CSV table of C-alpha atoms in Angstrom, one decimal:
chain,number,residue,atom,x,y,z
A,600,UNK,CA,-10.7,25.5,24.5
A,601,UNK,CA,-9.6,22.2,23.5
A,602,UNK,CA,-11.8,19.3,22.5
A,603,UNK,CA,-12.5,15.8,23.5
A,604,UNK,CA,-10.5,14.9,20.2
A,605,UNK,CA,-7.6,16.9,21.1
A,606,UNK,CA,-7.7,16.1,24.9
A,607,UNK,CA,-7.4,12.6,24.0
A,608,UNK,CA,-4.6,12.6,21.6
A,609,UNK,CA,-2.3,14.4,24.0
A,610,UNK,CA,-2.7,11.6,26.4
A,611,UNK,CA,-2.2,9.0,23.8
A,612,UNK,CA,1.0,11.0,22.8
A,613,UNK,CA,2.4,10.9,26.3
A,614,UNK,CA,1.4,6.9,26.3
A,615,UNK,CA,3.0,6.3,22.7
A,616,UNK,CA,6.4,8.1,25.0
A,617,UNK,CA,6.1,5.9,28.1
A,618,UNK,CA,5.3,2.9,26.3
A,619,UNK,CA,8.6,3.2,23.7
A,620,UNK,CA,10.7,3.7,26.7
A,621,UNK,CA,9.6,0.7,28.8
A,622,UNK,CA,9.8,-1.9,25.9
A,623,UNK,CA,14.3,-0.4,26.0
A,624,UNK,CA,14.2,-0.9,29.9
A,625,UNK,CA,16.6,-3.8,30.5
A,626,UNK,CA,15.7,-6.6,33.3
A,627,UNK,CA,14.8,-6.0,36.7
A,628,UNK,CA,16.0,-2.3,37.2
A,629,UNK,CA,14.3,0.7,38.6
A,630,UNK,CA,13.6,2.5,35.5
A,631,UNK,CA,11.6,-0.5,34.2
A,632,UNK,CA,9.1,-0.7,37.4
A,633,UNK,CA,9.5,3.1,37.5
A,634,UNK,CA,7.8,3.3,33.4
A,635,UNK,CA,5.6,0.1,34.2
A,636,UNK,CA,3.8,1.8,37.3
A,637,UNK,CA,3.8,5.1,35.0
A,638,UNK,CA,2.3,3.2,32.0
A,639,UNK,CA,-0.3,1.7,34.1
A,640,UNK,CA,-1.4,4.2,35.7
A,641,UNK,CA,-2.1,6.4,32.7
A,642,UNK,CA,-3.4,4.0,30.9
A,643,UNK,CA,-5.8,3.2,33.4
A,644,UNK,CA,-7.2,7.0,34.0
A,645,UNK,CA,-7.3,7.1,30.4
A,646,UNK,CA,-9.5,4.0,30.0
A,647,UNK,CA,-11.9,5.3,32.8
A,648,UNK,CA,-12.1,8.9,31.3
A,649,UNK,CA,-12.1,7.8,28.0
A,650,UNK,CA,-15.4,5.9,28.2
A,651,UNK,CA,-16.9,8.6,30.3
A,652,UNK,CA,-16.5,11.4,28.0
A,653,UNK,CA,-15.6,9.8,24.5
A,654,UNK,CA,-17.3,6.3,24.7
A,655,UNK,CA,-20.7,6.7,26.7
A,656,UNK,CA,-21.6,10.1,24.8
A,657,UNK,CA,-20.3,7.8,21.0
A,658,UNK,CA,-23.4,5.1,22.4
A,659,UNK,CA,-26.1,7.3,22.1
A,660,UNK,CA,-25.6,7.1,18.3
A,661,UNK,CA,-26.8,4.0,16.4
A,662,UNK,CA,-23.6,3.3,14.7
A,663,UNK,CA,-21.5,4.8,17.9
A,664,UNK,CA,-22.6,1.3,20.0
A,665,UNK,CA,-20.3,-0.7,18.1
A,666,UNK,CA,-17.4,1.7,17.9
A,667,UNK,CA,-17.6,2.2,21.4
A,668,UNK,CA,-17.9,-1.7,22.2
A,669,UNK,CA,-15.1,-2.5,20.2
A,670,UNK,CA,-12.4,0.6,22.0
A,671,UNK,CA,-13.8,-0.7,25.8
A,672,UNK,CA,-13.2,-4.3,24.6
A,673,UNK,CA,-9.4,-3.1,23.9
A,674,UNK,CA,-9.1,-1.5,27.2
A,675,UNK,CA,-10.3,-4.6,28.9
A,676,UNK,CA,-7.2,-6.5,26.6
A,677,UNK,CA,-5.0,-4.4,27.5
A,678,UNK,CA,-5.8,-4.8,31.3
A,679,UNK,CA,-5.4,-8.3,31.1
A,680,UNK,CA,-1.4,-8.3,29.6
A,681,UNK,CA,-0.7,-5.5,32.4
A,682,UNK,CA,-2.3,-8.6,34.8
A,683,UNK,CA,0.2,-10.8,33.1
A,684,UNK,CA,2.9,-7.9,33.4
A,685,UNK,CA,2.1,-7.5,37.1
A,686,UNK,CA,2.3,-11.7,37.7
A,687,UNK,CA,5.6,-12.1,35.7
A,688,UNK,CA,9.0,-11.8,37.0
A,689,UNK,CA,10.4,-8.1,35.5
A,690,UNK,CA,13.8,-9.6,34.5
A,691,UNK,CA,12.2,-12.7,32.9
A,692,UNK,CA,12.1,-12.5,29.1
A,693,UNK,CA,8.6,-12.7,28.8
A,694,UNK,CA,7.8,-9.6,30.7
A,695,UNK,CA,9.9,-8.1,28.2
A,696,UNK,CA,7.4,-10.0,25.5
A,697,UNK,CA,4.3,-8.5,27.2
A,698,UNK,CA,5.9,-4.9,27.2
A,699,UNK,CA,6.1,-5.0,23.5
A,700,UNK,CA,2.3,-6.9,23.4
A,701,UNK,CA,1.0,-4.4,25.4
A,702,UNK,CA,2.7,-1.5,23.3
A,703,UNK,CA,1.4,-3.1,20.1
A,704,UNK,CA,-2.0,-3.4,21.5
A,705,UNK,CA,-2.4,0.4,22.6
A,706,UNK,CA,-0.9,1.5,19.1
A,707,UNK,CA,-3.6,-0.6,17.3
A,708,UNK,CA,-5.9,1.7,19.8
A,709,UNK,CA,-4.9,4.7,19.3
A,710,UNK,CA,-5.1,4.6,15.5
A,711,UNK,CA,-8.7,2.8,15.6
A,712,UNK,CA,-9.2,6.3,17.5
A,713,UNK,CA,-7.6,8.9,15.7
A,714,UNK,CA,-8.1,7.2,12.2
A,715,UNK,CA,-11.9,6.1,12.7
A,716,UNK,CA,-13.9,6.8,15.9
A,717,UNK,CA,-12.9,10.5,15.9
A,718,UNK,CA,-13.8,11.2,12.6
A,719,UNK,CA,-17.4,9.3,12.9
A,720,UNK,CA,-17.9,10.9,16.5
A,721,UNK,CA,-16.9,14.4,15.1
A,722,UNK,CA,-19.6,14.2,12.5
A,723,UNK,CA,-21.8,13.7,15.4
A,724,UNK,CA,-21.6,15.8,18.4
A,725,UNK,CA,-22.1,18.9,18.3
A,726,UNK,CA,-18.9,22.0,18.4
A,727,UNK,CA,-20.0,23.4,21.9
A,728,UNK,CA,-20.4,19.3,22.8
A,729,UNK,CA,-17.0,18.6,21.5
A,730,UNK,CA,-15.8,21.2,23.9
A,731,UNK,CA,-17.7,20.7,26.8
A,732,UNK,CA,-16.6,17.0,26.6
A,733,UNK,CA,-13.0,17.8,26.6
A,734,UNK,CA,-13.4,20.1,28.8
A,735,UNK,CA,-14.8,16.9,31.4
A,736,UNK,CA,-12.5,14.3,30.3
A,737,UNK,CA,-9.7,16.8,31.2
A,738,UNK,CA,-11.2,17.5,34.7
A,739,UNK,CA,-12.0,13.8,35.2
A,740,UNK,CA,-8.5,13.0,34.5
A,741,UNK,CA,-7.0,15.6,37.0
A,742,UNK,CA,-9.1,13.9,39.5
A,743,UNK,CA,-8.2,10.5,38.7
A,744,UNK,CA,-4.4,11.3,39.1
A,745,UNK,CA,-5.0,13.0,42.7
């Protein structure tokens, strides 16, 4: 049984992927709207399971508000350059300038995650929680793909 912890970070692994190959895609070519609809579309189940099962449960905590403010406030960023992505031309330079944005963005993320939030939310829940949540997050993201 996996936990929420490790659920995540095999999603962000397969982001970390998708994102380093879109920011080499070259102008207005398949492969680049190919990896952009991929990226954006896990991103944005991960975002919604993600404050489900990580965030919402990290809020009943005192010190998990803030946390959990700060890693929905980078979703919403992130949502914004794939607006910016979605409005720009794919083989105009800038896109290419928002790829890379958007890439640095979600690294910044995932470290805040696996360097901070996991650690203070692990000293929290409990094992059979930590489980349990995983165990949702996984389900909710199978459902979300469907």
């Amino acid at each position: 049984m996996s936990t929420i912890f490790e659920e995540i970070r095999k999603d962000h692994d397969t982001q970390r992927t998708l994102l380093d190959l879109l920011v080499k895609t070259h102008g207005d070519s398949d492969g680049r709207e190919e990896l952009f609809q991929r990226v954006k579309a896990a991103l944005k189940t991960h975002e919604t399971a993600e404050e489900r099962y990580f965030y919402r449960p990290l809020m009943a905590y005192d010190n998990g508000v803030g946390k959990s403010r700060h890693g929905i406030a980078e979703h919403h960023e992130m949502d914004e350059v794939i607006e910016q992505m979605e409005s720009t031309d794919f083989s105009s330079p800038a896109w290419l300038g928002y790829a890379k944005k958007l890439q640095d963005m979600a690294l910044h993320h995932f470290e805040d995650e696996e360097q901070q939030f996991f650690i203070s939310a692990g000293q929290k829940f409990e094992d059979d929680e930590k489980t349990r949540l995983g165990q949702e997050y996984r389900s909710e993201m199978e459902r979300l793909n469907n």
